[in-house]
Amino acid sequence: MDCTTYIEKYLSAHVDGELSGEELRDAEVHLAGCVNCRARFAEERAVKALLRERAAMLRTPPMVRGSILAALDAIDSADAPKGATRGRDRSGGADRGGWLTMRRARIWVPAALAAMLVFAFVILHGGSGTTPAQAIPPFDVAIDNYKQFVDHFEPNIKSTAPADISDAYMEHELPGFVWNFQRVGYKLIGGRVDHLTDGTPVAYTFYRGDNGTILCTYMKSHGLQPPPGELQQPDQPSGYAGVHHYYQYKGYRVCLSYPRSGCICILVTRQPMQEFIQDIVDSQP
Amino acid sequence: MADKSGTGADRRKRFEDEALPHLDALYSMAIRLARNPDDANDLLQETVLRAYRFFHQFESGTNCRAWMLTILFNNFRNGYRKSTREQPASSADEFERKVETESLRLDPAGSNPEALLAGQGMEGEVETALASLPDEFRQAVLLVDVEELSYQEVSGVLNVAIGTIKSRVSRGRAMLRERLTGFAKEQGIIRS
């Protein structure tokens, strides 16, 4: 390993204790033989310590703290007569769920069939990591829905405010993150929560731009591992929650990630650009 | 979907024990993200209330600070930076002025002087250097060095691949090093 490689690729992670196995061994071998990089290591550690010690940790102003505690009290007393939060959650959920299930049964048969396949798939292949690349049912579900949404997307979350969409997703124990594709020219059209045939929730967020559309699908993963056939993405060690896996699948660009434990995120777009989704991911603040 | 939060009083107590100790950390991050105290207060309040409502989803034994920071960043990005009141500070200096004004307004007796970001000497330098970084580098460095999260936790908070976090921390710290080297040497933190 040369000094440039060490400094650019290893130094920070080394100081942060984020190297392991072979990487850590390589880094230590290099440091042992290089006085300059040892000095750099010490400096990097000093910068880190400096930030920790000197970057101001602000105290929450008493007024702000007070109004937060008062708002918590308000939630407690609103919940109390109905027996904590359960009553409220259940009535809201049943309402939405019933309406959705009915609509789904009539309009979305292909998606429902595909959804059954998802579970057959994850039961058979989940966790094995040796899935054949030709059939990836969760991708099929996402693409199936994408095709229908391109013609007609009907949000069932009343608000189009990202915060409200996020709330609705979190109520179904799905990720509360709503992608912001404005910077690459895609407008948020709305959000939709449905239920798969086994009752688990799935969320769709749809975006439209001048050049095309993007669909973000959240669903429970049931141990689904990234299927083989991944496009080469440099610099992304595998096995972590935040890794994005890119595929070219049935003519679509697909990006698979794990935004929170037990859930997968599948982004689908038709844009042919090689690095399209990567650009979007990189444009996130 | 078991209600792990138990009764209302139970949930409140658990929340106060596990989540509220991170309030200052959240506030510090909120004010750096929003760069404007009014928006930061809204962001903080929205984050805490949402965390409370969804507290049954928090997995005991995992990092509560990381969990709440994830909600904070979700709220921040989901807000699409609407910044209804005023534009974010356009420069590090302006940011410091705003924070100073706000701190003085909220704490007229000056009983909490350490809360002033625009302190004298090194604190001011560190804050200025941080504020001058592009957002993506600043956020990664703050989460790793100030909030003390692991790369994997930061990857979850920002919903960005871990390889990207790694390179943002590396580049962010390199920029900081460049900007702080002179002061670090003066203070004997880095040997010349």
Tab-separated table of C-alpha atoms in Angstrom:
chain	number	residue	atom	x	y	z
A	1	MET	CA	0.000	0.000	0.000
A	2	ASP	CA	1.315	3.455	-0.818
A	3	CYS	CA	0.817	6.619	1.246
A	4	THR	CA	-1.827	8.116	-1.047
A	5	THR	CA	-3.940	4.987	-0.844
A	6	TYR	CA	-3.555	4.881	2.898
A	7	ILE	CA	-4.494	8.514	3.400
A	8	GLU	CA	-7.374	8.585	0.945
A	9	LYS	CA	-8.911	5.191	1.585
A	10	TYR	CA	-7.913	4.056	5.053
A	11	LEU	CA	-6.855	6.876	7.340
A	12	SER	CA	-10.227	8.168	8.546
A	13	ALA	CA	-11.763	4.750	8.947
A	14	HIS	CA	-8.602	3.615	10.754
A	15	VAL	CA	-8.833	6.491	13.235
A	16	ASP	CA	-12.549	5.796	13.704
A	17	GLY	CA	-11.943	2.140	14.468
A	18	GLU	CA	-13.948	1.162	11.398
A	19	LEU	CA	-11.405	-1.152	9.795
A	20	SER	CA	-11.346	-4.847	10.376
A	21	GLY	CA	-9.778	-8.036	9.091
A	22	GLU	CA	-7.523	-7.700	6.119
A	23	GLU	CA	-8.002	-3.930	5.784
A	24	LEU	CA	-6.918	-3.335	9.352
A	25	ARG	CA	-3.896	-5.590	8.930
A	26	ASP	CA	-2.862	-3.823	5.706
A	27	ALA	CA	-3.253	-0.415	7.343
A	28	GLU	CA	-1.198	-1.406	10.345
A	29	VAL	CA	1.549	-2.900	8.245
A	30	HIS	CA	1.754	0.341	6.299
A	31	LEU	CA	1.800	2.504	9.431
A	32	ALA	CA	4.486	0.425	11.058
A	33	GLY	CA	6.798	1.193	8.163
A	34	CYS	CA	5.883	4.797	7.395
A	35	VAL	CA	6.785	7.643	9.700
A	36	ASN	CA	4.878	10.234	7.636
A	37	CYS	CA	1.617	8.356	7.762
A	38	ARG	CA	2.067	7.788	11.471
A	39	ALA	CA	2.236	11.569	11.856
A	40	ARG	CA	-0.828	11.934	9.657
A	41	PHE	CA	-2.655	9.381	11.791
A	42	ALA	CA	-1.847	11.379	14.933
A	43	GLU	CA	-3.077	14.581	13.294
A	44	GLU	CA	-6.296	13.018	12.114
A	45	ARG	CA	-6.909	11.776	15.621
A	46	ALA	CA	-6.205	15.265	16.964
A	47	VAL	CA	-8.729	16.824	14.572
A	48	LYS	CA	-11.314	14.278	15.652
A	49	ALA	CA	-10.632	14.960	19.335
A	50	LEU	CA	-10.744	18.685	18.721
A	51	LEU	CA	-14.201	18.419	17.217
A	52	ARG	CA	-15.450	16.243	20.012
A	53	GLU	CA	-14.190	18.592	22.657
A	54	ARG	CA	-14.800	21.926	21.081
A	55	ALA	CA	-17.798	21.658	18.795
A	56	ALA	CA	-20.437	23.207	20.982
A	57	MET	CA	-23.074	20.919	22.420
A	58	LEU	CA	-25.918	23.372	22.854
A	59	ARG	CA	-28.298	23.261	25.749
A	60	THR	CA	-31.923	23.143	24.685
A	61	PRO	CA	-33.408	26.497	25.689
A	62	PRO	CA	-35.738	26.062	28.686
A	63	MET	CA	-38.645	27.530	26.709
A	64	VAL	CA	-38.239	24.976	23.961
A	65	ARG	CA	-37.845	22.122	26.415
A	66	GLY	CA	-40.924	23.318	28.267
A	67	SER	CA	-43.082	23.453	25.178
A	68	ILE	CA	-41.949	19.958	24.176
A	69	LEU	CA	-42.865	18.554	27.587
A	70	ALA	CA	-46.241	20.293	27.393
A	71	ALA	CA	-46.846	18.749	23.969
A	72	LEU	CA	-45.997	15.314	25.384
A	73	ASP	CA	-48.516	15.915	28.184
A	74	ALA	CA	-51.109	16.797	25.573
A	75	ILE	CA	-50.473	13.525	23.730
A	76	ASP	CA	-50.714	11.587	27.013
A	77	SER	CA	-54.015	13.116	28.002
A	78	ALA	CA	-55.476	12.706	24.494
A	79	ASP	CA	-54.520	9.023	24.578
A	80	ALA	CA	-55.583	8.304	28.143
A	81	PRO	CA	-59.393	7.974	27.818
A	82	LYS	CA	-59.036	5.553	24.922
A	83	GLY	CA	-56.595	3.269	26.670
A	84	ALA	CA	-53.190	4.517	25.550
A	85	THR	CA	-52.447	4.667	21.828
A	86	ARG	CA	-53.936	1.410	20.728
A	87	GLY	CA	-57.490	2.552	20.287
A	88	ARG	CA	-56.471	5.409	18.088
A	89	ASP	CA	-54.076	3.382	15.968
A	90	ARG	CA	-56.506	0.596	15.448
A	91	SER	CA	-59.416	2.705	14.301
A	92	GLY	CA	-57.195	4.647	11.887
A	93	GLY	CA	-55.580	1.502	10.555
A	94	ALA	CA	-58.805	-0.430	10.056
A	95	ASP	CA	-60.313	2.410	8.172
A	96	ARG	CA	-57.462	2.802	5.791
A	97	GLY	CA	-56.761	-0.900	5.523
A	98	GLY	CA	-60.325	-1.861	4.644
A	99	TRP	CA	-60.612	0.709	1.950
A	100	LEU	CA	-57.305	-0.307	0.467
A	101	THR	CA	-57.879	-4.002	0.504
A	102	MET	CA	-61.137	-3.609	-1.368
A	103	ARG	CA	-59.599	-1.455	-4.024
A	104	ARG	CA	-56.626	-3.716	-4.342
A	105	ALA	CA	-58.761	-6.782	-4.856
A	106	ARG	CA	-60.521	-5.231	-7.799
A	107	ILE	CA	-57.848	-3.291	-9.557
A	108	TRP	CA	-54.546	-4.792	-8.607
A	109	VAL	CA	-54.802	-8.484	-9.213
A	110	PRO	CA	-51.431	-8.856	-10.946
A	111	ALA	CA	-49.741	-7.099	-8.067
A	112	ALA	CA	-51.529	-9.333	-5.574
A	113	LEU	CA	-50.409	-12.436	-7.423
A	114	ALA	CA	-46.897	-11.142	-7.576
A	115	ALA	CA	-47.075	-10.435	-3.873
A	116	MET	CA	-47.877	-14.069	-3.188
A	117	LEU	CA	-44.814	-14.944	-5.196
A	118	VAL	CA	-42.707	-12.641	-3.050
A	119	PHE	CA	-43.469	-14.690	-0.024
A	120	ALA	CA	-43.033	-17.992	-1.779
A	121	PHE	CA	-39.715	-16.592	-2.939
A	122	VAL	CA	-38.471	-15.371	0.381
A	123	ILE	CA	-39.476	-18.563	2.112
A	124	LEU	CA	-37.652	-20.646	-0.454
A	125	HIS	CA	-34.638	-18.451	-0.965
A	126	GLY	CA	-34.494	-15.936	1.822
A	127	GLY	CA	-31.075	-15.745	3.344
A	128	SER	CA	-29.437	-18.230	1.068
A	129	GLY	CA	-27.829	-15.659	-1.219
A	130	THR	CA	-27.810	-18.098	-4.119
A	131	THR	CA	-30.982	-16.941	-5.819
A	132	PRO	CA	-31.139	-17.281	-9.588
A	133	ALA	CA	-31.010	-13.859	-11.202
A	134	GLN	CA	-33.843	-14.493	-13.648
A	135	ALA	CA	-36.676	-14.266	-11.129
A	136	ILE	CA	-36.660	-11.709	-8.337
A	137	PRO	CA	-40.280	-11.420	-7.223
A	138	PRO	CA	-39.902	-8.298	-5.043
A	139	PHE	CA	-38.476	-6.533	-8.101
A	140	ASP	CA	-41.350	-7.904	-10.177
A	141	VAL	CA	-43.849	-6.486	-7.709
A	142	ALA	CA	-42.152	-3.097	-7.795
A	143	ILE	CA	-41.896	-3.084	-11.599
A	144	ASP	CA	-45.462	-4.296	-12.021
A	145	ASN	CA	-46.691	-1.450	-9.902
A	146	TYR	CA	-44.365	0.983	-11.597
A	147	LYS	CA	-45.902	0.142	-14.985
A	148	GLN	CA	-49.403	0.776	-13.693
A	149	PHE	CA	-48.472	3.930	-11.826
A	150	VAL	CA	-46.878	5.471	-14.903
A	151	ASP	CA	-50.345	5.622	-16.445
A	152	HIS	CA	-52.249	6.306	-13.294
A	153	PHE	CA	-51.062	6.811	-9.764
A	154	GLU	CA	-53.707	7.237	-7.140
A	155	PRO	CA	-52.259	8.309	-3.789
A	156	ASN	CA	-54.280	7.228	-0.771
A	157	ILE	CA	-52.456	9.394	1.714
A	158	LYS	CA	-54.507	12.530	1.602
A	159	SER	CA	-51.686	14.960	2.123
A	160	THR	CA	-48.828	15.356	-0.325
A	161	ALA	CA	-46.648	16.916	2.374
A	162	PRO	CA	-43.605	14.656	2.804
A	163	ALA	CA	-43.954	14.815	6.595
A	164	ASP	CA	-47.533	13.461	6.460
A	165	ILE	CA	-46.549	10.743	4.008
A	166	SER	CA	-43.690	9.859	6.298
A	167	ASP	CA	-46.069	9.653	9.285
A	168	ALA	CA	-48.406	7.339	7.399
A	169	TYR	CA	-45.510	5.030	6.509
A	170	MET	CA	-44.204	4.985	10.063
A	171	GLU	CA	-47.648	4.109	11.366
A	172	HIS	CA	-47.335	0.931	9.319
A	173	GLU	CA	-43.836	0.295	10.664
A	174	LEU	CA	-42.299	1.144	7.320
A	175	PRO	CA	-39.394	3.593	6.892
A	176	GLY	CA	-40.276	7.223	7.543
A	177	PHE	CA	-37.854	8.458	4.932
A	178	VAL	CA	-39.285	10.138	1.838
A	179	TRP	CA	-36.737	10.514	-0.937
A	180	ASN	CA	-36.274	14.002	-2.247
A	181	PHE	CA	-35.621	13.862	-5.991
A	182	GLN	CA	-36.298	17.533	-6.599
A	183	ARG	CA	-32.665	18.232	-7.196
A	184	VAL	CA	-32.658	15.896	-10.149
A	185	GLY	CA	-35.937	17.249	-11.464
A	186	TYR	CA	-38.572	14.847	-10.127
A	187	LYS	CA	-41.624	16.088	-8.297
A	188	LEU	CA	-43.243	14.108	-5.504
A	189	ILE	CA	-46.711	13.065	-6.692
A	190	GLY	CA	-47.843	11.313	-3.525
A	191	GLY	CA	-47.778	8.259	-1.305
A	192	ARG	CA	-49.846	5.127	-1.085
A	193	VAL	CA	-50.001	2.382	1.542
A	194	ASP	CA	-51.439	-0.998	0.548
A	195	HIS	CA	-51.384	-4.437	2.062
A	196	LEU	CA	-49.979	-7.564	0.521
A	197	THR	CA	-52.051	-10.723	0.579
A	198	ASP	CA	-50.614	-11.800	3.917
A	199	GLY	CA	-51.622	-8.476	5.438
A	200	THR	CA	-48.169	-6.901	5.627
A	201	PRO	CA	-48.035	-3.259	4.571
A	202	VAL	CA	-46.299	-1.954	1.471
A	203	ALA	CA	-45.767	1.729	0.651
A	204	TYR	CA	-45.380	3.364	-2.740
A	205	THR	CA	-44.027	6.849	-3.298
A	206	PHE	CA	-44.274	8.110	-6.833
A	207	TYR	CA	-42.298	10.850	-8.564
A	208	ARG	CA	-42.671	12.437	-11.958
A	209	GLY	CA	-40.238	14.582	-13.931
A	210	ASP	CA	-39.985	15.876	-17.474
A	211	ASN	CA	-37.944	12.880	-18.520
A	212	GLY	CA	-39.633	10.073	-16.676
A	213	THR	CA	-40.846	8.679	-13.402
A	214	ILE	CA	-39.476	7.020	-10.280
A	215	LEU	CA	-41.232	4.641	-7.914
A	216	CYS	CA	-40.011	3.970	-4.390
A	217	THR	CA	-41.433	0.811	-2.803
A	218	TYR	CA	-41.057	-0.055	0.878
A	219	MET	CA	-41.948	-3.498	2.158
A	220	LYS	CA	-41.027	-5.966	4.864
A	221	SER	CA	-38.069	-7.980	3.745
A	222	HIS	CA	-38.403	-11.264	5.620
A	223	GLY	CA	-34.683	-11.814	5.340
A	224	LEU	CA	-34.370	-11.127	1.629
A	225	GLN	CA	-30.689	-10.954	0.690
A	226	PRO	CA	-29.433	-8.926	-2.282
A	227	PRO	CA	-29.831	-11.241	-5.280
A	228	PRO	CA	-26.848	-11.915	-7.536
A	229	GLY	CA	-26.464	-10.006	-10.782
A	230	GLU	CA	-25.634	-6.729	-9.072
A	231	LEU	CA	-24.076	-4.011	-11.215
A	232	GLN	CA	-20.538	-3.203	-10.157
A	233	GLN	CA	-20.455	-0.307	-7.732
A	234	PRO	CA	-16.988	0.615	-6.572
A	235	ASP	CA	-16.260	1.367	-2.959
A	236	GLN	CA	-19.232	-0.300	-1.336
A	237	PRO	CA	-18.409	-3.036	1.105
A	238	SER	CA	-21.314	-5.430	1.377
A	239	GLY	CA	-23.238	-6.585	4.403
A	240	TYR	CA	-24.291	-3.237	5.852
A	241	ALA	CA	-27.745	-1.802	6.262
A	242	GLY	CA	-27.107	1.324	4.235
A	243	VAL	CA	-25.617	-0.243	1.119
A	244	HIS	CA	-27.421	0.317	-2.161
A	245	HIS	CA	-27.477	-2.560	-4.630
A	246	TYR	CA	-27.997	-1.687	-8.276
A	247	TYR	CA	-29.511	-3.879	-10.956
A	248	GLN	CA	-30.509	-3.764	-14.549
A	249	TYR	CA	-33.633	-5.888	-14.454
A	250	LYS	CA	-36.072	-6.517	-17.309
A	251	GLY	CA	-35.154	-3.229	-18.920
A	252	TYR	CA	-35.506	-1.196	-15.711
A	253	ARG	CA	-32.996	0.369	-13.374
A	254	VAL	CA	-33.533	-1.002	-9.913
A	255	CYS	CA	-31.871	0.012	-6.665
A	256	LEU	CA	-32.306	-2.167	-3.574
A	257	SER	CA	-31.466	-0.947	-0.081
A	258	TYR	CA	-32.319	-1.644	3.541
A	259	PRO	CA	-33.463	1.611	5.087
A	260	ARG	CA	-34.473	0.115	8.413
A	261	SER	CA	-34.298	-3.264	9.998
A	262	GLY	CA	-36.705	-5.743	8.455
A	263	CYS	CA	-37.599	-3.507	5.511
A	264	ILE	CA	-36.406	-3.162	1.948
A	265	CYS	CA	-36.528	-0.176	-0.352
A	266	ILE	CA	-36.768	-0.763	-4.096
A	267	LEU	CA	-36.342	2.213	-6.406
A	268	VAL	CA	-37.438	1.650	-9.993
A	269	THR	CA	-36.982	3.927	-12.962
A	270	ARG	CA	-36.799	3.533	-16.719
A	271	GLN	CA	-34.109	6.097	-17.246
A	272	PRO	CA	-31.346	4.545	-19.292
A	273	MET	CA	-28.571	6.662	-17.817
A	274	GLN	CA	-25.828	4.512	-16.426
A	275	GLU	CA	-25.406	6.241	-13.128
A	276	PHE	CA	-28.882	7.622	-12.734
A	277	ILE	CA	-29.776	6.289	-9.337
A	278	GLN	CA	-26.266	6.777	-8.044
A	279	ASP	CA	-26.583	10.440	-8.961
A	280	ILE	CA	-29.777	10.626	-6.989
A	281	VAL	CA	-28.320	8.838	-4.015
A	282	ASP	CA	-25.316	11.141	-4.096
A	283	SER	CA	-27.542	14.185	-4.314
A	284	GLN	CA	-29.156	13.373	-0.975
A	285	PRO	CA	-27.890	15.778	1.640
B	1	MET	CA	-47.689	-5.411	16.226
B	2	ALA	CA	-47.301	-5.712	19.970
B	3	ASP	CA	-47.592	-2.536	21.942
B	4	LYS	CA	-44.245	-2.642	23.662
B	5	SER	CA	-44.770	0.786	25.107
B	6	GLY	CA	-47.197	-0.522	27.741
B	7	THR	CA	-49.467	1.938	29.471
B	8	GLY	CA	-49.325	5.663	28.871
B	9	ALA	CA	-47.497	6.360	32.130
B	10	ASP	CA	-45.083	3.561	31.378
B	11	ARG	CA	-44.335	4.863	27.932
B	12	ARG	CA	-43.783	8.359	29.272
B	13	LYS	CA	-41.338	7.142	31.887
B	14	ARG	CA	-39.393	4.996	29.428
B	15	PHE	CA	-39.303	7.889	26.983
B	16	GLU	CA	-38.019	10.260	29.630
B	17	ASP	CA	-35.361	7.762	30.703
B	18	GLU	CA	-34.167	6.628	27.292
B	19	ALA	CA	-34.978	9.347	24.778
B	20	LEU	CA	-35.052	12.713	26.498
B	21	PRO	CA	-31.426	12.545	27.701
B	22	HIS	CA	-30.549	13.021	24.004
B	23	LEU	CA	-32.513	16.252	23.712
B	24	ASP	CA	-29.445	18.516	23.770
B	25	ALA	CA	-27.698	16.376	21.156
B	26	LEU	CA	-30.775	16.636	18.940
B	27	TYR	CA	-31.067	20.354	19.522
B	28	SER	CA	-27.410	20.895	18.620
B	29	MET	CA	-27.872	18.946	15.420
B	30	ALA	CA	-31.162	20.681	14.621
B	31	ILE	CA	-29.632	24.106	14.925
B	32	ARG	CA	-26.721	23.131	12.687
B	33	LEU	CA	-29.048	21.642	10.086
B	34	ALA	CA	-31.629	24.385	10.007
B	35	ARG	CA	-29.054	27.141	10.530
B	36	ASN	CA	-31.878	29.198	11.896
B	37	PRO	CA	-33.112	28.906	15.492
B	38	ASP	CA	-36.853	29.127	14.756
B	39	ASP	CA	-36.732	26.330	12.204
B	40	ALA	CA	-34.455	24.373	14.516
B	41	ASN	CA	-37.007	24.615	17.333
B	42	ASP	CA	-39.775	23.397	15.025
B	43	LEU	CA	-37.579	20.596	13.741
B	44	LEU	CA	-36.683	19.530	17.277
B	45	GLN	CA	-40.260	19.598	18.503
B	46	GLU	CA	-41.550	17.671	15.500
B	47	THR	CA	-38.794	15.095	15.959
B	48	VAL	CA	-39.412	14.526	19.664
B	49	LEU	CA	-43.186	14.264	19.263
B	50	ARG	CA	-42.845	11.859	16.392
B	51	ALA	CA	-40.329	9.771	18.344
B	52	TYR	CA	-42.815	9.669	21.217
B	53	ARG	CA	-45.688	8.549	19.019
B	54	PHE	CA	-43.553	5.835	17.458
B	55	PHE	CA	-41.629	4.929	20.577
B	56	HIS	CA	-43.105	1.409	20.567
B	57	GLN	CA	-41.084	0.873	17.377
B	58	PHE	CA	-37.791	1.662	19.093
B	59	GLU	CA	-35.878	-1.526	19.764
B	60	SER	CA	-34.644	-1.495	23.328
B	61	GLY	CA	-30.940	-2.082	23.564
B	62	THR	CA	-30.164	-0.333	20.255
B	63	ASN	CA	-28.760	3.184	20.083
B	64	CYS	CA	-31.591	5.547	20.990
B	65	ARG	CA	-29.608	8.602	19.952
B	66	ALA	CA	-29.090	7.146	16.466
B	67	TRP	CA	-32.781	6.264	16.271
B	68	MET	CA	-33.849	9.802	17.162
B	69	LEU	CA	-31.281	11.351	14.836
B	70	THR	CA	-32.722	9.227	12.027
B	71	ILE	CA	-36.132	10.732	12.723
B	72	LEU	CA	-34.598	14.198	12.902
B	73	PHE	CA	-32.898	13.825	9.513
B	74	ASN	CA	-36.038	12.285	8.001
B	75	ASN	CA	-38.037	15.267	9.213
B	76	PHE	CA	-35.439	17.675	7.964
B	77	ARG	CA	-35.307	16.186	4.490
B	78	ASN	CA	-39.005	15.448	4.355
B	79	GLY	CA	-39.583	19.119	5.020
B	80	TYR	CA	-37.914	19.759	1.661
B	81	ARG	CA	-36.312	22.747	3.298
B	82	LYS	CA	-39.425	24.777	3.046
B	83	SER	CA	-37.910	27.261	5.514
B	84	THR	CA	-41.056	29.267	5.840
B	85	ARG	CA	-39.736	32.052	7.987
B	86	GLU	CA	-36.508	33.121	6.427
B	87	GLN	CA	-33.681	31.919	4.315
B	88	PRO	CA	-30.979	29.872	6.008
B	89	ALA	CA	-27.869	31.788	6.920
B	90	SER	CA	-25.803	32.286	3.824
B	91	SER	CA	-22.440	32.239	5.526
B	92	ALA	CA	-20.738	30.891	8.589
B	93	ASP	CA	-20.476	34.376	10.072
B	94	GLU	CA	-24.131	35.070	9.620
B	95	PHE	CA	-24.957	31.692	11.159
B	96	GLU	CA	-22.914	32.494	14.223
B	97	ARG	CA	-24.520	35.879	14.564
B	98	LYS	CA	-27.973	34.347	14.392
B	99	VAL	CA	-27.183	31.714	16.961
B	100	GLU	CA	-25.633	34.284	19.240
B	101	THR	CA	-28.630	36.570	18.957
B	102	GLU	CA	-30.955	33.665	19.648
B	103	SER	CA	-28.966	32.404	22.607
B	104	LEU	CA	-28.923	35.842	24.144
B	105	ARG	CA	-32.615	36.279	23.534
B	106	LEU	CA	-33.456	32.992	25.214
B	107	ASP	CA	-30.931	33.323	27.958
B	108	PRO	CA	-30.788	36.990	28.837
B	109	ALA	CA	-29.192	36.396	32.214
B	110	GLY	CA	-26.228	34.766	30.502
B	111	SER	CA	-26.518	31.843	32.898
B	112	ASN	CA	-25.601	29.450	30.140
B	113	PRO	CA	-22.577	30.993	28.466
B	114	GLU	CA	-21.194	27.688	27.174
B	115	ALA	CA	-24.235	27.494	24.924
B	116	LEU	CA	-22.954	30.287	22.768
B	117	LEU	CA	-21.611	28.828	19.584
B	118	ALA	CA	-19.739	31.971	18.820
B	119	GLY	CA	-17.471	31.677	21.798
B	120	GLN	CA	-13.998	33.024	21.990
B	121	GLY	CA	-10.906	31.330	20.659
B	122	MET	CA	-10.950	27.773	19.486
B	123	GLU	CA	-14.658	27.087	19.887
B	124	GLY	CA	-15.361	29.875	17.432
B	125	GLU	CA	-12.743	28.550	15.036
B	126	VAL	CA	-14.079	25.006	15.145
B	127	GLU	CA	-17.636	26.212	14.631
B	128	THR	CA	-16.632	28.467	11.745
B	129	ALA	CA	-14.654	25.694	10.085
B	130	LEU	CA	-17.559	23.279	10.474
B	131	ALA	CA	-20.094	25.738	9.140
B	132	SER	CA	-17.963	26.307	6.057
B	133	LEU	CA	-18.091	22.650	4.967
B	134	PRO	CA	-20.544	21.537	2.286
B	135	ASP	CA	-23.621	19.979	3.955
B	136	GLU	CA	-22.961	16.361	3.098
B	137	PHE	CA	-19.445	16.440	4.572
B	138	ARG	CA	-20.453	18.463	7.598
B	139	GLN	CA	-23.307	16.123	8.480
B	140	ALA	CA	-21.178	13.002	8.172
B	141	VAL	CA	-18.390	14.469	10.309
B	142	LEU	CA	-20.791	15.779	12.962
B	143	LEU	CA	-22.542	12.431	13.253
B	144	VAL	CA	-19.279	10.510	13.561
B	145	ASP	CA	-17.169	12.877	15.651
B	146	VAL	CA	-19.665	14.843	17.720
B	147	GLU	CA	-22.583	12.425	18.016
B	148	GLU	CA	-20.179	9.474	18.118
B	149	LEU	CA	-22.164	7.195	15.837
B	150	SER	CA	-20.617	4.298	13.941
B	151	TYR	CA	-20.414	4.445	10.131
B	152	GLN	CA	-23.190	1.910	9.981
B	153	GLU	CA	-25.424	4.043	12.203
B	154	VAL	CA	-24.635	7.147	10.155
B	155	SER	CA	-25.452	5.207	7.025
B	156	GLY	CA	-28.867	4.476	8.539
B	157	VAL	CA	-29.434	8.053	9.711
B	158	LEU	CA	-28.588	9.589	6.337
B	159	ASN	CA	-29.888	6.677	4.256
B	160	VAL	CA	-26.694	6.720	2.256
B	161	ALA	CA	-24.404	3.790	1.472
B	162	ILE	CA	-21.680	3.121	3.995
B	163	GLY	CA	-18.943	3.544	1.353
B	164	THR	CA	-20.259	7.034	0.712
B	165	ILE	CA	-20.198	7.816	4.448
B	166	LYS	CA	-16.615	6.641	4.590
B	167	SER	CA	-15.514	8.960	1.816
B	168	ARG	CA	-17.533	11.902	3.161
B	169	VAL	CA	-15.934	11.584	6.597
B	170	SER	CA	-12.526	11.325	5.011
B	171	ARG	CA	-12.983	14.349	2.765
B	172	GLY	CA	-14.776	16.371	5.425
B	173	ARG	CA	-12.028	15.824	7.941
B	174	ALA	CA	-9.358	16.634	5.390
B	175	MET	CA	-11.060	19.991	4.768
B	176	LEU	CA	-11.329	20.651	8.489
B	177	ARG	CA	-7.722	19.740	9.028
B	178	GLU	CA	-6.688	22.231	6.401
B	179	ARG	CA	-8.831	24.958	7.940
B	180	LEU	CA	-7.879	24.249	11.522
B	181	THR	CA	-4.215	23.388	11.209
B	182	GLY	CA	-2.956	26.872	12.026
B	183	PHE	CA	-5.024	27.086	15.186
B	184	ALA	CA	-4.315	23.524	16.191
B	185	LYS	CA	-0.609	24.253	15.993
B	186	GLU	CA	-0.932	27.448	18.009
B	187	GLN	CA	-2.739	25.516	20.699
B	188	GLY	CA	-0.197	22.717	20.629
B	189	ILE	CA	-2.804	20.201	19.535
B	190	ILE	CA	-0.917	19.402	16.370
B	191	ARG	CA	2.848	19.537	16.439
B	192	SER	CA	4.363	21.680	13.734
